CSV table of C-alpha atoms and ligand atoms in Angstrom, one decimal:
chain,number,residue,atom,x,y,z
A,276,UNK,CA,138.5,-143.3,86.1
A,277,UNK,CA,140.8,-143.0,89.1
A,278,UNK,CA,139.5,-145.1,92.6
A,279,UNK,CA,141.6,-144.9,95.8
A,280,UNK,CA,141.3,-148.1,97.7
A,281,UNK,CA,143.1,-148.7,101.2
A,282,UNK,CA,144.6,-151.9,100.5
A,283,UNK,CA,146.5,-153.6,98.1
A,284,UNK,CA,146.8,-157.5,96.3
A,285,UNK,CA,143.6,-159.0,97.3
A,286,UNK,CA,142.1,-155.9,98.9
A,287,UNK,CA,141.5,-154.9,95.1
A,288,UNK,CA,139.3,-157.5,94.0
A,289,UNK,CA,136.3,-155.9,94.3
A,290,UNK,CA,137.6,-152.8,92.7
A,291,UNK,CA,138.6,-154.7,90.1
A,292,UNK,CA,135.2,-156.8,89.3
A,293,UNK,CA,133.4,-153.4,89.9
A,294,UNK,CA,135.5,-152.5,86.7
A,295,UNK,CA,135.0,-155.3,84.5
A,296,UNK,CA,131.4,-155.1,85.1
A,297,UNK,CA,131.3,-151.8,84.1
A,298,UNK,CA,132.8,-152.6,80.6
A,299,UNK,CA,130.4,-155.2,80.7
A,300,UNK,CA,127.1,-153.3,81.0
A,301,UNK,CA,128.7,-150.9,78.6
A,302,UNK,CA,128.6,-153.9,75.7
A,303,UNK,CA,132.6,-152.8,75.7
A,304,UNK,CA,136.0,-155.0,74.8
A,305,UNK,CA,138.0,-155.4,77.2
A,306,UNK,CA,140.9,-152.7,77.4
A,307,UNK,CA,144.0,-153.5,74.7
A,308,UNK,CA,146.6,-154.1,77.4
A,309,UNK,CA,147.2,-153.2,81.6
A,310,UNK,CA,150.4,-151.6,82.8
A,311,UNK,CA,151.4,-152.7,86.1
A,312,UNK,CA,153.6,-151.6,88.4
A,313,UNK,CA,153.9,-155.1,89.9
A,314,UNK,CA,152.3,-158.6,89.8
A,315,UNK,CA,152.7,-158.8,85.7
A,316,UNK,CA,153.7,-162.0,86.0
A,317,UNK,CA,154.0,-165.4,87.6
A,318,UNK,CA,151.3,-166.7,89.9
A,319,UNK,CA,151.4,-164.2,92.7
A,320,UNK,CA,148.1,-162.7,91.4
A,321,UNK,CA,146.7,-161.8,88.4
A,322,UNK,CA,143.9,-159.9,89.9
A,323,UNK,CA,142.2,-158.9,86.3
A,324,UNK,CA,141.1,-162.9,86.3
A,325,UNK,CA,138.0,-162.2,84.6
A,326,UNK,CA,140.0,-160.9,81.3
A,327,UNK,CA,142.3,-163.9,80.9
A,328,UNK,CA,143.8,-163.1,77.4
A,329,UNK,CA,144.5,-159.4,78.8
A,330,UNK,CA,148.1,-158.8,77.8
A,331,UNK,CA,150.0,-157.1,80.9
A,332,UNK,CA,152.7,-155.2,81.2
A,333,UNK,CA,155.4,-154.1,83.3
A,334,UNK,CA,155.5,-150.6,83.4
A,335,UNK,CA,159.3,-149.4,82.8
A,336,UNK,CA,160.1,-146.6,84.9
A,337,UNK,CA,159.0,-149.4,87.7
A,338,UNK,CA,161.5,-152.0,86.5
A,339,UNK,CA,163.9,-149.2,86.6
A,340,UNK,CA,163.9,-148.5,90.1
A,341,UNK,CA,164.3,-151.7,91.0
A,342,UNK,CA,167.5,-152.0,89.3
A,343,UNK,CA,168.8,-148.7,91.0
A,344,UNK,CA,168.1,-150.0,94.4
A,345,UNK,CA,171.1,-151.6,93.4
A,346,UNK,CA,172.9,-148.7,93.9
A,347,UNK,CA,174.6,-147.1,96.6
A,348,UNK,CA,173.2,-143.4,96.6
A,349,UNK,CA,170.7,-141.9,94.0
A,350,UNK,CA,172.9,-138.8,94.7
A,351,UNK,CA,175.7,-140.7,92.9
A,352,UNK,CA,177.4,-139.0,90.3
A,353,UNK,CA,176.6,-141.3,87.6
A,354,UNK,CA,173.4,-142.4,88.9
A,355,UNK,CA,171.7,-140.5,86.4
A,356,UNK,CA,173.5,-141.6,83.6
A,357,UNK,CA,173.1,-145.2,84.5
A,358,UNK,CA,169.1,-144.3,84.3
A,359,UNK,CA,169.9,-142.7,80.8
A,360,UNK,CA,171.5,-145.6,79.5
A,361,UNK,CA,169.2,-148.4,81.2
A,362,UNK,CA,166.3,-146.7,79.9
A,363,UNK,CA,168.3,-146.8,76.1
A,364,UNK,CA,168.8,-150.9,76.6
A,365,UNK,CA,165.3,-151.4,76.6
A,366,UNK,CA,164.4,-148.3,74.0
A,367,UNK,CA,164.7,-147.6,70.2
A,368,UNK,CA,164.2,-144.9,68.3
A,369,UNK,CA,162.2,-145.4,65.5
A,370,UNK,CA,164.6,-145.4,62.5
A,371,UNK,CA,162.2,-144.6,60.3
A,372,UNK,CA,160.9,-141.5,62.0
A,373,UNK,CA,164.1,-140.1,62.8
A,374,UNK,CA,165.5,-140.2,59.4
A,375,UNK,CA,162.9,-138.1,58.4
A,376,UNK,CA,163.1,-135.8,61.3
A,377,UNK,CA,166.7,-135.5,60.2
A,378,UNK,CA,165.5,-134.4,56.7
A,379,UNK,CA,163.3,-132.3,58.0
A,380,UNK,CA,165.5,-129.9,59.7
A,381,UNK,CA,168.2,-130.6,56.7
A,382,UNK,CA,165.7,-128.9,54.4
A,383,UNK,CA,164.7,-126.2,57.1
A,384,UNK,CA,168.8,-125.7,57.1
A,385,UNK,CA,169.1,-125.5,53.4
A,386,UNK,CA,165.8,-122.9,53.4
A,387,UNK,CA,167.8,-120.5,55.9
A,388,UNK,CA,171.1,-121.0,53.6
A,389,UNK,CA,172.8,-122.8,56.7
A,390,UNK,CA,176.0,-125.4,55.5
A,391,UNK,CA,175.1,-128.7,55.4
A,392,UNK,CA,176.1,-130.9,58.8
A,393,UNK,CA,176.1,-134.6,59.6
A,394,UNK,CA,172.7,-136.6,61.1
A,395,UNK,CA,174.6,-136.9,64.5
A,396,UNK,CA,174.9,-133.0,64.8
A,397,UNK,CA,171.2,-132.7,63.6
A,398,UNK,CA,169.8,-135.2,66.3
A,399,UNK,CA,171.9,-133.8,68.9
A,400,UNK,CA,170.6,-130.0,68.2
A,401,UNK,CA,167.3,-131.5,68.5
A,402,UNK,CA,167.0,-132.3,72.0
A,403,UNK,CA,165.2,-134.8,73.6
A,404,UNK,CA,161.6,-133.4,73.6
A,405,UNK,CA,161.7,-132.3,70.1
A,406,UNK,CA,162.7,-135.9,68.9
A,407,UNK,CA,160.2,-137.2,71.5
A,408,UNK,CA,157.5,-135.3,69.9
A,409,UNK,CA,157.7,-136.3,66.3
A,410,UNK,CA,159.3,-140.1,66.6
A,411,UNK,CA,157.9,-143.0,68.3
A,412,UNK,CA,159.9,-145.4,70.6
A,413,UNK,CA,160.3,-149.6,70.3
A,414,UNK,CA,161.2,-151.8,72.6
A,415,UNK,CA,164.3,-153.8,71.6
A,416,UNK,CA,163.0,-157.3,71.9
A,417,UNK,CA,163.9,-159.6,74.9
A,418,UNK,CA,167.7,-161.0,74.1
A,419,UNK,CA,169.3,-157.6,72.8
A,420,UNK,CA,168.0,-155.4,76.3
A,421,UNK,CA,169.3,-158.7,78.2
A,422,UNK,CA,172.7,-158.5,76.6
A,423,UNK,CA,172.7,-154.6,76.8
A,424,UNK,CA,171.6,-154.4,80.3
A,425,UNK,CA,174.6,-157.2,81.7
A,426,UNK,CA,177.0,-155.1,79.9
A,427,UNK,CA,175.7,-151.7,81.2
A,428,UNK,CA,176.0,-153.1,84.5
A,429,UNK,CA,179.3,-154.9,84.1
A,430,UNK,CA,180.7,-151.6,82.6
A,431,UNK,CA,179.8,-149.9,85.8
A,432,UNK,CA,180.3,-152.3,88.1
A,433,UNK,CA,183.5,-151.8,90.7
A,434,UNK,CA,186.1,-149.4,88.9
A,435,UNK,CA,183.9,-147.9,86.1
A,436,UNK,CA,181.6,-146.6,88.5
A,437,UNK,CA,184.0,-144.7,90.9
A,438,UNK,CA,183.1,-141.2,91.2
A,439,UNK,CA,185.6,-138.4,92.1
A,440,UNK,CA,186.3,-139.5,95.3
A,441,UNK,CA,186.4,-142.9,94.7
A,442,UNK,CA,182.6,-144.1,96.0
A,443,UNK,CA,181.3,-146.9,93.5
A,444,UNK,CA,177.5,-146.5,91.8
A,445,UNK,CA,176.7,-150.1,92.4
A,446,UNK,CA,176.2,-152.0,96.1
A,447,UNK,CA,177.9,-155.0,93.5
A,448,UNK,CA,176.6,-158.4,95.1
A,449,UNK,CA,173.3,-156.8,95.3
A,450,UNK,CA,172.8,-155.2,91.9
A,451,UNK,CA,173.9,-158.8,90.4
A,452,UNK,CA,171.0,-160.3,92.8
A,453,UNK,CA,168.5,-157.8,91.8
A,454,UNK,CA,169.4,-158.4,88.1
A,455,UNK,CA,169.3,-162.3,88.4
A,456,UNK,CA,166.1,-161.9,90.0
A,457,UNK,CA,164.3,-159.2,87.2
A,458,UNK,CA,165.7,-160.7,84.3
A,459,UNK,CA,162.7,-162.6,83.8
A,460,UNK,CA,160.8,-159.6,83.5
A,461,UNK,CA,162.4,-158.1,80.2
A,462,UNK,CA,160.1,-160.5,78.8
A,463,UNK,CA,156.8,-157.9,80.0
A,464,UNK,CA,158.4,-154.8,79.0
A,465,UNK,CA,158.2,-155.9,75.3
A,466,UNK,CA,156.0,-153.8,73.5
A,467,UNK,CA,152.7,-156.3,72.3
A,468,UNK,CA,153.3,-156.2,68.4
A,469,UNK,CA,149.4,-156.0,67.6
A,470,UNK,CA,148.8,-153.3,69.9
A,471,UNK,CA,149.2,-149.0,68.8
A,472,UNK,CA,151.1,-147.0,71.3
A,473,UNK,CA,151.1,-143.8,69.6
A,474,UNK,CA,148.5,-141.7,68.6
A,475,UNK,CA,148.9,-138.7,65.9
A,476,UNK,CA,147.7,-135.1,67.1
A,477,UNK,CA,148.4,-133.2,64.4
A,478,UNK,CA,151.3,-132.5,61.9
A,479,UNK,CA,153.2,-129.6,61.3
A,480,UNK,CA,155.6,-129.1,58.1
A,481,UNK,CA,159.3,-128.1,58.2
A,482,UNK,CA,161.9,-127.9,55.8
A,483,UNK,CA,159.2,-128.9,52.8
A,484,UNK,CA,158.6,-132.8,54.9
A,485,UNK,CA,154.9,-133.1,56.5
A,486,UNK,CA,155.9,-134.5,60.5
A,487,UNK,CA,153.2,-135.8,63.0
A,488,UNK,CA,153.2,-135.1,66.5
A,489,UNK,CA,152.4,-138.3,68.2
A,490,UNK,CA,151.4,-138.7,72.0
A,491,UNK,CA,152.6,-141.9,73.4
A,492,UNK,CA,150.3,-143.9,75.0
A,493,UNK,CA,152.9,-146.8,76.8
A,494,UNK,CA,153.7,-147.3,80.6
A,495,UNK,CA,151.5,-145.4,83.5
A,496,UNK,CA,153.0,-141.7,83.7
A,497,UNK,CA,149.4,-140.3,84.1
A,498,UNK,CA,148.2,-142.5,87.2
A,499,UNK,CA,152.0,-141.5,88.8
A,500,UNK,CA,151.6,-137.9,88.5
A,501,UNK,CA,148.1,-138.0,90.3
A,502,UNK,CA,150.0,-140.2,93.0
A,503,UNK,CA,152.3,-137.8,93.4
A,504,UNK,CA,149.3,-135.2,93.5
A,505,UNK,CA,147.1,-137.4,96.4
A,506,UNK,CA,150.4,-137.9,98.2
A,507,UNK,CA,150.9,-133.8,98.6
A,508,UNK,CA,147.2,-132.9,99.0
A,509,UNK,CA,146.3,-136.1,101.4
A,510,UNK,CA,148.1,-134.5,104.9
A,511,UNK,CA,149.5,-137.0,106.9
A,512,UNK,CA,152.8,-137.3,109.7
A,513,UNK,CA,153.8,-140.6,108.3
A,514,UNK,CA,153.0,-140.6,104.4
A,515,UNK,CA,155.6,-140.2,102.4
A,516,UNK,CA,155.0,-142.6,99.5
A,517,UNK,CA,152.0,-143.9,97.9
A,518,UNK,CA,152.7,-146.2,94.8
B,26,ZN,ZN1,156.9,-160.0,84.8
């Protein structure tokens, strides 16, 4: 269910009880756990009152660009890398599912009578999608992504972040202040431990091992695609970002 509402904070409380009283009349639990793209914590607002014991999240991609308005130019040259990276403080691979991914394509290798090669070769033949696809992602937990994150940024703060001609990725008093500031929101980008965030589609079978094809479930990539789609149908002189 999507609903478009004209204001924002309190101006969705109405949409919001009009919700839960849906899943009321329906005799239905209330929903596993909210992604947010702000207000996950603190007492700002918590404008889903009615489901106290909800667990809410921060969704990730949102934390992420608030750390990169720390930088100086999303047209830097390591301003995607620094994404990359900040996205693997907070991710994990799945051990467990990449190993057998891994022997997976060793088998499919041995099959086709190709020499064997190491894991690292394997993964990085792979791609990105391909690993997406069949392993699922964890959150690190709170103090390693806190640790991971301060030395990302102190890596790439002042000479480590020159490009070619000597501009730096970071503004560097801000970045620290934006840092110091969402630190205390690792804490609601932790994955809730009781809660799935994969599904399995289906399975296919390569190199004689059985691997499922999850779909993730985590963060709010569906709702941002339709924003994107509302901001290019809606016409308007002085839209140009709808969140
Ligand atoms: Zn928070």
């Amino acid at each position: 269910m999507s609903v478009m509402t004209v204001g924002e904070g309190a101006g969705l409380y109405e949409m919001v009880k009009g919700i839960q009283r849906r899943y009321e009349a329906d005799g239905q639990p209330r929903p596993e756990l909210l992604y947010v793209d702000r207000g996950c914590c603190g007492a700002d607002y918590r404008i889903f009152r009615g489901w106290p014991d909800m667990p809410v999240r921060l969704d990730v991609w949102h934390f992420m660009r608030r750390l990169a308005r720390g930088c100086t130019s999303t047209e830097h040259q390591l301003y995607r890398f620094f994404q990359r990276w900040l996205s693997a403080c907070i991710f994990a691979w799945s051990a467990d599912d990449q190993n057998q991914l891994i022997a997976a394509n060793r088998g499919e290798q041995r099959d086709q009578g190709i020499a064997e090669t190491s894991d690292d070769v394997i993964l990085k033949h792979l791609g990105k999608s391909s690993i997406a696809r069949h392993c699922r992602r964890v959150t690190r937990g709170m103090e390693e992504t806190i640790q991971l994150i301060g030395d990302l940024l102190a890596c790439l703060d002042g000479e480590g972040g020159l490009d070619t001609i000597g501009v730096p990725l970071f503004d560097s008093d801000r970045v620290w202040e934006i840092w110091d500031s969402q630190q205390r929101h690792i804490a609601c980008l932790q994955d809730p431990p009781d809660v799935q965030l994969y599904t399995k589609i289906g399975e296919l079978v390569k190199g004689g091992i059985t691997l499922p094809v999850y779909r993730r479930a985590r963060g709010s990539t569906s709702p941002e695609s339709f924003h994107l789609h509302m901001n290019r149908f809606i016409p308007g002189k002085f839209m140009s970002y709808i969140t």
